[in-house]
DNA sequence: GGTCTTATGTGACTTACATCACAATTTACG
DNA sequence: CGTAAATTGTGATGTAAGTCACATAAGACC
């Protein structure tokens, strides 16, 4: 399945567009390929684009003063990624986005996004819908982090994204869950 | 300052509207008053509205199986509140929204919001802008929760929202920070 | 296919915070 | 203004998870 079709399937889940409207939308995107380990966003970068994943997997992470990694999110196919704080508030990137595996992405700039939203209201609706869902997901994750113990959060992640455990090394999953790799190892083996 | 002017000041921070456009937008809202302790959203409710705070303070919280409270957010004047997961994903409320102090709010339904966004593109832009910022704030909070220790998170909150510490009992702030009220008390007294 | 790098597992020890119980202080209400 | 309720403070104790160090296994690369 090609890039255009993947995006079309994704967007038509929530809005109806004519072919001409979709063509106009698709024309805003740049198609890019990255190798495992390559960075799409470096700390300190001006962030003007967000990325829709076609294949592979990205991770968005923060490095603290001791260079300890904390993963904010993964992005599998049909997920979006950027440093959203930097993107929306127009300041330099504080997090890093790179490839856990070779990836192909479509990227769009904020200016193009706002222009096309202005021209085609259904695209505006799509982006409100998508950001609303992202916000709700983020709130659920916050809640889970504050109310569930380590084992529960691990089990919930395993149940909700089993493929993540195949795509991604466990020490990265530990970092996403906010636990040490030793703790994740212990949870993993006591649940089998 | 009256309700209409507060909302107008709020929205014109990010978009320009004609008076007629703003009138159309303002007409979508219902003006409501609540007493301290009153609930705007109960667990299990169908959620169809979100609330813009004019005065007072709200809290959004979750009760676990042991009826332990975890506060997801506060809402002071010019902040918005709802159960966003339930609102956007159309399922019953899993969290509760009530008043920490007597409050006046403007509320708008999702249907009215989407209709007015469709009619006036600038309103669509406003809501994308607002949800984008909310999403970025939520990501920052997630990051802080996972990378900073308890003292740092407490000190950051005190610096960023000093008035919250005047408006809200400390045991509620502890619940928002995800620590026990004893731990917050200890941090509070060792930082003076 | 061998070697180097990365990932994972495990045991021992440390620690930040929760919990519990009780006391003191502050706030709210009649 | 007095009393009851709510909030906050404090000491002692327990525990889940982190850290450290080392070993083993798996994966990547030449």
Tab-separated table of C-alpha atoms (C1' of nucleotides) in Angstrom:
chain	number	residue	atom	x	y	z
A	1	UNK	CA	0.000	0.000	0.000
A	2	UNK	CA	1.455	3.343	-0.928
A	3	UNK	CA	1.852	6.516	1.098
A	4	UNK	CA	-1.091	8.290	-0.443
A	5	UNK	CA	-3.474	5.442	0.275
A	6	UNK	CA	-2.277	5.058	3.882
A	7	UNK	CA	-2.918	8.736	4.570
A	8	UNK	CA	-6.235	8.637	2.743
A	9	UNK	CA	-7.434	5.652	4.776
A	10	UNK	CA	-6.295	7.378	7.950
A	11	UNK	CA	-8.079	10.641	7.341
A	12	UNK	CA	-11.284	9.202	5.929
A	13	UNK	CA	-11.853	7.460	9.249
A	14	UNK	CA	-13.095	10.746	10.573
A	15	UNK	CA	-13.918	13.114	7.698
A	16	UNK	CA	-15.168	12.926	4.141
A	17	UNK	CA	-13.119	14.631	1.473
A	18	UNK	CA	-13.549	14.865	-2.264
A	19	UNK	CA	-10.651	13.527	-4.339
A	20	UNK	CA	-9.680	17.088	-5.206
A	21	UNK	CA	-9.660	18.105	-1.541
A	22	UNK	CA	-7.541	15.109	-0.620
A	23	UNK	CA	-5.134	15.892	-3.504
A	24	UNK	CA	-4.718	19.389	-2.127
A	25	UNK	CA	-4.051	18.032	1.344
A	26	UNK	CA	-1.622	15.353	0.168
A	27	UNK	CA	0.330	17.989	-1.792
A	28	UNK	CA	1.254	19.670	1.532
A	29	UNK	CA	3.285	16.669	2.634
A	30	UNK	CA	6.883	15.744	2.036
A	31	UNK	CA	7.722	12.023	1.794
A	32	UNK	CA	10.940	11.162	3.676
A	33	UNK	CA	12.950	8.045	4.584
A	34	UNK	CA	15.162	7.580	7.629
A	35	UNK	CA	17.506	4.849	8.842
A	36	UNK	CA	17.426	3.300	12.307
A	37	UNK	CA	19.081	5.706	14.719
A	38	UNK	CA	18.654	8.735	12.491
A	39	UNK	CA	17.178	11.823	14.086
A	40	UNK	CA	14.236	13.723	12.713
A	41	UNK	CA	14.398	16.315	15.498
A	42	UNK	CA	17.446	17.174	17.589
A	43	UNK	CA	17.472	18.987	20.916
A	44	UNK	CA	17.617	22.721	20.231
A	45	UNK	CA	16.196	22.506	16.701
A	46	UNK	CA	13.562	24.938	15.552
A	47	UNK	CA	10.537	22.671	15.088
A	48	UNK	CA	8.284	23.466	12.163
A	49	UNK	CA	7.056	20.032	11.070
A	50	UNK	CA	5.179	17.052	12.358
A	51	UNK	CA	5.526	13.504	11.066
A	52	UNK	CA	2.965	10.899	10.036
A	53	UNK	CA	4.531	7.428	10.160
A	54	UNK	CA	4.070	5.194	7.098
A	55	UNK	CA	6.364	2.374	8.182
A	56	UNK	CA	8.917	1.623	10.879
A	57	UNK	CA	8.882	3.125	14.363
A	58	UNK	CA	9.969	6.428	15.929
A	59	UNK	CA	10.582	7.421	19.514
A	60	UNK	CA	10.326	10.825	21.156
A	61	UNK	CA	12.536	11.178	24.195
A	62	UNK	CA	14.107	13.521	26.678
A	63	UNK	CA	17.654	13.345	28.085
A	64	UNK	CA	18.111	14.697	31.607
A	65	UNK	CA	21.292	16.226	33.038
A	66	UNK	CA	22.771	12.755	33.618
A	67	UNK	CA	21.856	11.827	30.015
A	68	UNK	CA	19.238	9.440	31.341
A	69	UNK	CA	16.610	8.806	28.639
A	70	UNK	CA	12.898	9.142	29.276
A	71	UNK	CA	10.665	8.147	26.378
A	72	UNK	CA	7.544	10.255	25.936
A	73	UNK	CA	6.067	8.278	23.104
A	74	UNK	CA	6.612	5.782	20.360
A	75	UNK	CA	5.149	6.246	16.876
A	76	UNK	CA	4.170	3.186	14.873
A	77	UNK	CA	2.536	3.333	11.429
A	78	UNK	CA	-0.381	5.791	11.239
A	79	UNK	CA	0.788	7.582	14.383
A	80	UNK	CA	2.041	11.146	14.468
A	81	UNK	CA	5.195	12.485	16.079
A	82	UNK	CA	6.934	15.767	16.821
A	83	UNK	CA	8.075	17.914	19.695
A	84	UNK	CA	4.589	19.355	20.109
A	85	UNK	CA	5.534	21.758	22.854
A	86	UNK	CA	8.161	23.312	20.560
A	87	UNK	CA	5.907	23.073	17.507
A	88	UNK	CA	2.906	24.857	19.021
A	89	UNK	CA	4.724	27.265	21.329
A	90	UNK	CA	7.457	28.079	18.822
A	91	UNK	CA	10.530	27.485	20.918
A	92	UNK	CA	13.540	25.204	20.361
A	93	UNK	CA	13.101	21.463	20.731
A	94	UNK	CA	13.542	20.089	24.226
A	95	UNK	CA	13.031	16.496	23.153
A	96	UNK	CA	14.568	14.333	20.451
A	97	UNK	CA	12.743	12.305	17.790
A	98	UNK	CA	14.623	9.459	16.146
A	99	UNK	CA	14.130	6.066	14.532
A	100	UNK	CA	13.902	2.848	16.495
A	101	UNK	CA	13.742	1.102	13.091
A	102	UNK	CA	14.105	2.279	9.497
A	103	UNK	CA	11.111	4.481	8.806
A	104	UNK	CA	9.201	6.214	6.080
A	105	UNK	CA	7.183	9.245	7.016
A	106	UNK	CA	5.097	12.023	5.545
A	107	UNK	CA	5.797	15.407	7.096
A	108	UNK	CA	3.820	18.643	7.063
A	109	UNK	CA	4.724	22.100	8.306
A	110	UNK	CA	2.541	24.038	10.709
A	111	UNK	CA	2.109	26.841	8.182
A	112	UNK	CA	0.905	24.433	5.482
A	113	UNK	CA	-1.334	22.729	8.001
A	114	UNK	CA	-3.005	25.965	9.073
A	115	UNK	CA	-3.340	27.144	5.479
A	116	UNK	CA	-5.031	23.920	4.342
A	117	UNK	CA	-7.283	23.915	7.449
A	118	UNK	CA	-8.360	27.421	6.488
A	119	UNK	CA	-9.085	26.352	2.896
A	120	UNK	CA	-10.852	23.068	3.647
A	121	UNK	CA	-12.918	23.040	6.816
A	122	UNK	CA	-13.064	19.236	6.902
A	123	UNK	CA	-9.272	19.199	7.300
A	124	UNK	CA	-9.691	21.601	10.225
A	125	UNK	CA	-12.177	19.202	11.701
A	126	UNK	CA	-9.778	16.303	11.200
A	127	UNK	CA	-6.959	18.035	13.031
A	128	UNK	CA	-9.238	19.100	15.899
A	129	UNK	CA	-10.433	15.501	16.131
A	130	UNK	CA	-6.907	14.110	16.071
A	131	UNK	CA	-5.505	16.546	18.647
A	132	UNK	CA	-8.538	16.064	20.867
A	133	UNK	CA	-7.934	12.325	20.841
A	134	UNK	CA	-4.240	12.855	21.492
A	135	UNK	CA	-5.058	15.098	24.429
A	136	UNK	CA	-7.492	12.555	25.853
A	137	UNK	CA	-4.904	9.775	25.446
A	138	UNK	CA	-2.335	11.893	27.220
A	139	UNK	CA	-4.742	12.489	30.113
A	140	UNK	CA	-5.453	8.752	30.373
A	141	UNK	CA	-1.742	8.080	30.497
A	142	UNK	CA	-1.208	10.708	33.187
A	143	UNK	CA	-3.987	9.153	35.205
A	144	UNK	CA	-2.560	5.671	34.770
A	145	UNK	CA	0.887	6.878	35.826
A	146	UNK	CA	-0.508	8.396	39.001
A	147	UNK	CA	-3.014	5.744	40.011
A	148	UNK	CA	-1.677	2.373	38.884
A	149	UNK	CA	1.285	0.470	40.194
A	150	UNK	CA	4.182	-0.615	38.023
A	151	UNK	CA	2.858	-4.098	37.304
A	152	UNK	CA	-0.571	-2.834	36.233
A	153	UNK	CA	0.904	-0.263	33.888
A	154	UNK	CA	3.157	-2.871	32.343
A	155	UNK	CA	0.292	-5.326	31.882
A	156	UNK	CA	-1.963	-2.641	30.391
A	157	UNK	CA	0.719	-1.680	27.867
A	158	UNK	CA	1.330	-5.321	26.926
A	159	UNK	CA	-2.401	-5.842	26.402
A	160	UNK	CA	-2.958	-2.624	24.469
A	161	UNK	CA	0.176	-2.693	22.269
A	162	UNK	CA	1.498	-6.268	22.094
A	163	UNK	CA	3.292	-5.516	18.821
A	164	UNK	CA	5.344	-2.831	20.554
A	165	UNK	CA	7.038	-5.588	22.568
A	166	UNK	CA	8.153	-7.212	19.323
A	167	UNK	CA	9.325	-4.015	17.605
A	168	UNK	CA	11.164	-2.323	20.429
A	169	UNK	CA	13.909	-3.421	22.898
A	170	UNK	CA	12.708	-3.903	26.450
A	171	UNK	CA	15.019	-1.295	27.891
A	172	UNK	CA	13.229	1.283	25.741
A	173	UNK	CA	9.841	0.075	26.909
A	174	UNK	CA	11.102	0.397	30.499
A	175	UNK	CA	12.076	3.978	29.763
A	176	UNK	CA	8.605	4.691	28.340
A	177	UNK	CA	6.947	3.195	31.425
A	178	UNK	CA	9.215	5.199	33.687
A	179	UNK	CA	10.834	2.162	35.362
A	180	UNK	CA	14.334	0.713	35.292
A	181	UNK	CA	15.170	-2.061	32.816
A	182	UNK	CA	15.835	-4.371	35.795
A	183	UNK	CA	12.349	-3.797	37.176
A	184	UNK	CA	10.756	-4.470	33.774
A	185	UNK	CA	12.777	-7.663	33.455
A	186	UNK	CA	11.507	-8.785	36.870
A	187	UNK	CA	7.890	-7.958	35.998
A	188	UNK	CA	8.215	-9.717	32.639
A	189	UNK	CA	9.452	-12.923	34.192
A	190	UNK	CA	7.069	-13.016	37.083
A	191	UNK	CA	4.086	-12.707	34.770
A	192	UNK	CA	4.884	-15.772	32.660
B	1	UNK	CA	-15.676	42.367	34.369
B	2	UNK	CA	-18.561	40.463	32.892
B	3	UNK	CA	-18.681	37.002	31.354
B	4	UNK	CA	-18.829	38.184	27.782
B	5	UNK	CA	-15.780	40.418	28.147
B	6	UNK	CA	-13.749	37.692	29.895
B	7	UNK	CA	-14.420	35.265	27.056
B	8	UNK	CA	-13.777	37.927	24.434
B	9	UNK	CA	-10.421	38.852	25.994
B	10	UNK	CA	-9.547	35.165	26.159
B	11	UNK	CA	-10.308	34.329	22.566
B	12	UNK	CA	-8.874	37.492	21.025
B	13	UNK	CA	-5.455	36.495	22.383
B	14	UNK	CA	-5.169	34.128	19.474
B	15	UNK	CA	-7.722	35.032	16.774
B	16	UNK	CA	-9.457	38.096	15.420
B	17	UNK	CA	-13.227	38.053	15.246
B	18	UNK	CA	-15.727	40.665	14.136
B	19	UNK	CA	-18.295	41.678	16.727
B	20	UNK	CA	-20.932	39.715	14.817
B	21	UNK	CA	-18.782	36.618	14.782
B	22	UNK	CA	-18.107	36.895	18.501
B	23	UNK	CA	-21.820	37.396	19.180
B	24	UNK	CA	-22.553	34.187	17.306
B	25	UNK	CA	-19.904	32.357	19.302
B	26	UNK	CA	-21.030	33.763	22.665
B	27	UNK	CA	-24.616	32.724	21.901
B	28	UNK	CA	-23.500	29.073	21.973
B	29	UNK	CA	-22.610	29.272	25.671
B	30	UNK	CA	-24.735	28.733	28.761
B	31	UNK	CA	-23.853	30.778	31.870
B	32	UNK	CA	-24.002	28.694	35.041
B	33	UNK	CA	-23.187	29.096	38.750
B	34	UNK	CA	-22.111	26.368	41.151
B	35	UNK	CA	-21.461	26.218	44.874
B	36	UNK	CA	-18.322	24.807	46.477
B	37	UNK	CA	-18.574	21.020	46.421
B	38	UNK	CA	-21.160	20.914	43.661
B	39	UNK	CA	-20.459	18.563	40.769
B	40	UNK	CA	-20.545	19.586	37.141
B	41	UNK	CA	-19.721	16.056	35.955
B	42	UNK	CA	-20.340	12.821	37.891
B	43	UNK	CA	-18.773	9.459	37.252
B	44	UNK	CA	-20.883	7.627	34.678
B	45	UNK	CA	-22.479	10.768	33.212
B	46	UNK	CA	-22.763	11.175	29.469
B	47	UNK	CA	-20.447	14.110	28.800
B	48	UNK	CA	-21.562	16.573	26.178
B	49	UNK	CA	-20.213	19.905	27.467
B	50	UNK	CA	-16.985	21.588	28.401
B	51	UNK	CA	-16.630	24.460	30.858
B	52	UNK	CA	-14.822	27.779	30.662
B	53	UNK	CA	-14.198	29.139	34.178
B	54	UNK	CA	-15.149	32.767	34.847
B	55	UNK	CA	-14.525	32.745	38.593
B	56	UNK	CA	-13.773	30.283	41.369
B	57	UNK	CA	-11.915	27.018	40.904
B	58	UNK	CA	-12.787	23.515	39.693
B	59	UNK	CA	-11.022	20.219	40.049
B	60	UNK	CA	-11.124	17.158	37.826
B	61	UNK	CA	-10.391	13.943	39.676
B	62	UNK	CA	-10.524	10.169	39.602
B	63	UNK	CA	-11.466	7.845	42.473
B	64	UNK	CA	-9.822	4.432	42.477
B	65	UNK	CA	-11.260	1.240	43.917
B	66	UNK	CA	-10.270	2.297	47.432
B	67	UNK	CA	-11.902	5.695	46.803
B	68	UNK	CA	-8.475	7.312	46.827
B	69	UNK	CA	-8.616	10.612	44.950
B	70	UNK	CA	-6.162	11.521	42.195
B	71	UNK	CA	-6.540	15.015	40.793
B	72	UNK	CA	-5.924	15.352	37.069
B	73	UNK	CA	-6.268	19.089	36.888
B	74	UNK	CA	-7.477	22.265	38.513
B	75	UNK	CA	-9.277	24.980	36.540
B	76	UNK	CA	-8.902	28.583	37.608
B	77	UNK	CA	-10.460	31.556	35.782
B	78	UNK	CA	-9.939	31.431	31.991
B	79	UNK	CA	-9.127	27.698	32.141
B	80	UNK	CA	-11.266	24.989	30.594
B	81	UNK	CA	-12.473	21.766	32.186
B	82	UNK	CA	-14.301	18.577	31.300
B	83	UNK	CA	-13.810	14.846	31.114
B	84	UNK	CA	-12.112	15.145	27.742
B	85	UNK	CA	-11.713	11.428	27.232
B	86	UNK	CA	-15.487	10.980	27.630
B	87	UNK	CA	-16.271	14.148	25.671
B	88	UNK	CA	-14.224	13.290	22.592
B	89	UNK	CA	-14.619	9.516	22.631
B	90	UNK	CA	-18.306	9.578	23.577
B	91	UNK	CA	-18.337	7.243	26.525
B	92	UNK	CA	-19.498	7.739	30.114
B	93	UNK	CA	-17.414	9.925	32.415
B	94	UNK	CA	-14.625	8.161	34.280
B	95	UNK	CA	-13.603	11.261	36.193
B	96	UNK	CA	-15.491	13.785	38.297
B	97	UNK	CA	-15.493	17.565	37.935
B	98	UNK	CA	-16.551	19.627	40.923
B	99	UNK	CA	-16.009	22.972	42.625
B	100	UNK	CA	-13.158	23.658	45.008
B	101	UNK	CA	-14.743	27.080	45.513
B	102	UNK	CA	-18.000	28.706	44.374
B	103	UNK	CA	-17.691	29.103	40.619
B	104	UNK	CA	-19.249	30.723	37.622
B	105	UNK	CA	-18.668	29.108	34.253
B	106	UNK	CA	-19.667	29.315	30.621
B	107	UNK	CA	-20.379	25.941	29.060
B	108	UNK	CA	-20.621	24.837	25.445
B	109	UNK	CA	-21.700	21.532	23.937
B	110	UNK	CA	-19.548	19.608	21.473
B	111	UNK	CA	-22.245	19.860	18.813
B	112	UNK	CA	-22.472	23.641	19.132
B	113	UNK	CA	-18.715	23.869	19.169
B	114	UNK	CA	-18.336	21.868	15.956
B	115	UNK	CA	-21.169	23.755	14.276
B	116	UNK	CA	-19.677	27.176	15.096
B	117	UNK	CA	-16.185	25.981	14.044
B	118	UNK	CA	-17.696	24.970	10.727
B	119	UNK	CA	-19.376	28.360	10.305
B	120	UNK	CA	-16.487	30.548	11.439
B	121	UNK	CA	-13.049	29.249	10.548
B	122	UNK	CA	-11.327	31.530	13.060
B	123	UNK	CA	-13.208	29.734	15.847
B	124	UNK	CA	-11.895	26.450	14.423
B	125	UNK	CA	-8.414	27.897	14.560
B	126	UNK	CA	-8.961	28.981	18.157
B	127	UNK	CA	-9.995	25.537	19.287
B	128	UNK	CA	-7.106	23.872	17.440
B	129	UNK	CA	-4.770	26.377	19.076
B	130	UNK	CA	-6.246	25.774	22.535
B	131	UNK	CA	-6.225	21.983	22.302
B	132	UNK	CA	-2.727	22.005	20.852
B	133	UNK	CA	-1.545	24.016	23.844
B	134	UNK	CA	-3.406	21.727	26.225
B	135	UNK	CA	-1.792	18.716	24.601
B	136	UNK	CA	1.675	20.263	24.838
B	137	UNK	CA	1.059	21.136	28.518
B	138	UNK	CA	-0.046	17.588	29.193
B	139	UNK	CA	3.118	16.236	27.564
B	140	UNK	CA	5.265	18.588	29.668
B	141	UNK	CA	3.498	17.360	32.782
B	142	UNK	CA	4.006	13.722	31.825
B	143	UNK	CA	7.670	14.425	31.274
B	144	UNK	CA	7.988	16.215	34.581
B	145	UNK	CA	6.256	13.350	36.381
B	146	UNK	CA	8.668	10.844	34.904
B	147	UNK	CA	11.918	12.761	35.096
B	148	UNK	CA	11.755	15.012	38.160
B	149	UNK	CA	11.777	14.033	41.796
B	150	UNK	CA	9.038	15.008	44.207
B	151	UNK	CA	10.736	18.138	45.533
B	152	UNK	CA	11.423	19.528	42.062
B	153	UNK	CA	7.839	18.988	40.934
B	154	UNK	CA	6.538	20.670	44.062
B	155	UNK	CA	8.883	23.645	43.628
B	156	UNK	CA	8.003	23.984	39.926
B	157	UNK	CA	4.289	24.030	40.746
B	158	UNK	CA	4.780	26.620	43.494
B	159	UNK	CA	6.760	28.837	41.114
B	160	UNK	CA	4.376	28.442	38.200
B	161	UNK	CA	1.074	28.693	40.113
B	162	UNK	CA	1.668	30.405	43.463
B	163	UNK	CA	-1.987	31.459	43.656
B	164	UNK	CA	-3.047	27.813	43.569
B	165	UNK	CA	-1.464	27.365	46.987
B	166	UNK	CA	-3.751	30.097	48.323
B	167	UNK	CA	-6.947	28.887	46.677
B	168	UNK	CA	-6.693	25.166	47.280
B	169	UNK	CA	-6.086	23.005	50.405
B	170	UNK	CA	-2.683	21.384	50.495
B	171	UNK	CA	-4.049	17.857	50.611
B	172	UNK	CA	-5.619	18.528	47.199
B	173	UNK	CA	-2.358	19.853	45.824
B	174	UNK	CA	-0.677	16.693	47.130
B	175	UNK	CA	-3.230	14.626	45.249
B	176	UNK	CA	-2.539	16.605	42.048
B	177	UNK	CA	1.214	16.074	42.436
B	178	UNK	CA	0.685	12.378	43.065
B	179	UNK	CA	2.201	12.392	46.577
B	180	UNK	CA	0.764	11.874	50.055
B	181	UNK	CA	-0.342	14.897	52.094
B	182	UNK	CA	2.364	14.005	54.678
B	183	UNK	CA	5.108	14.129	52.056
B	184	UNK	CA	3.877	17.504	50.769
B	185	UNK	CA	3.829	18.837	54.322
B	186	UNK	CA	7.431	17.709	54.799
B	187	UNK	CA	8.550	19.293	51.508
B	188	UNK	CA	6.692	22.492	52.337
B	189	UNK	CA	8.426	22.882	55.688
B	190	UNK	CA	11.887	21.958	54.543
B	191	UNK	CA	11.804	24.556	51.794
B	192	UNK	CA	11.160	27.504	54.045
C	1	DG	C1'	31.475	-17.589	11.185
C	2	DG	C1'	33.743	-14.969	14.650
C	3	DT	C1'	33.968	-11.015	17.358
C	4	DC	C1'	32.234	-7.033	19.236
C	5	DT	C1'	28.308	-4.553	20.809
C	6	DT	C1'	23.954	-4.379	22.750
C	7	DA	C1'	20.419	-6.313	25.415
C	8	DT	C1'	18.768	-8.805	29.259
C	9	DG	C1'	18.879	-11.341	33.778
C	10	DT	C1'	19.947	-11.676	38.609
C	11	DG	C1'	21.473	-10.913	43.471
C	12	DA	C1'	22.467	-7.748	47.077
C	13	DC	C1'	21.874	-3.449	49.008
C	14	DT	C1'	19.880	1.372	49.490
C	15	DT	C1'	16.331	4.809	49.639
C	16	DA	C1'	12.372	7.881	48.905
C	17	DC	C1'	8.057	7.720	49.877
C	18	DA	C1'	3.663	5.620	51.737
C	19	DT	C1'	1.260	4.298	55.631
C	20	DC	C1'	-0.341	4.462	60.226
C	21	DA	C1'	-1.489	6.670	64.338
C	22	DC	C1'	-1.918	10.415	67.005
C	23	DA	C1'	-1.636	15.418	68.020
C	24	DA	C1'	-2.146	20.256	66.934
C	25	DT	C1'	-4.060	23.903	64.223
C	26	DT	C1'	-7.329	26.098	61.281
C	27	DT	C1'	-11.758	26.658	59.244
C	28	DA	C1'	-16.671	26.434	58.980
C	29	DC	C1'	-21.062	26.462	60.805
C	30	DG	C1'	-24.865	27.144	63.922
D	1	DC	C1'	-18.444	32.733	70.161
D	2	DG	C1'	-18.114	27.914	70.856
D	3	DT	C1'	-17.920	23.516	68.935
D	4	DA	C1'	-17.353	20.247	65.399
D	5	DA	C1'	-15.175	19.138	61.261
D	6	DA	C1'	-11.482	19.514	58.284
D	7	DT	C1'	-6.732	20.263	57.549
D	8	DT	C1'	-2.045	19.899	58.583
D	9	DG	C1'	2.125	18.308	61.202
D	10	DT	C1'	5.099	14.752	63.036
D	11	DG	C1'	7.341	10.329	64.392
D	12	DA	C1'	7.972	5.528	63.541
D	13	DT	C1'	7.847	1.755	60.438
D	14	DG	C1'	7.451	-0.862	56.064
D	15	DT	C1'	8.107	-1.503	51.131
D	16	DA	C1'	8.463	-1.133	46.068
D	17	DA	C1'	11.620	0.181	43.175
D	18	DG	C1'	16.324	1.997	41.971
D	19	DT	C1'	21.119	1.185	41.791
D	20	DC	C1'	25.264	-1.320	41.304
D	21	DA	C1'	27.941	-4.954	39.706
D	22	DC	C1'	28.528	-8.867	37.305
D	23	DA	C1'	27.087	-12.644	34.223
D	24	DT	C1'	24.733	-14.484	30.251
D	25	DA	C1'	22.380	-14.209	25.892
D	26	DA	C1'	21.230	-12.202	21.584
D	27	DG	C1'	22.070	-9.335	17.684
D	28	DA	C1'	24.878	-6.791	14.386
D	29	DC	C1'	28.626	-6.228	11.589
D	30	DC	C1'	32.746	-7.262	9.069
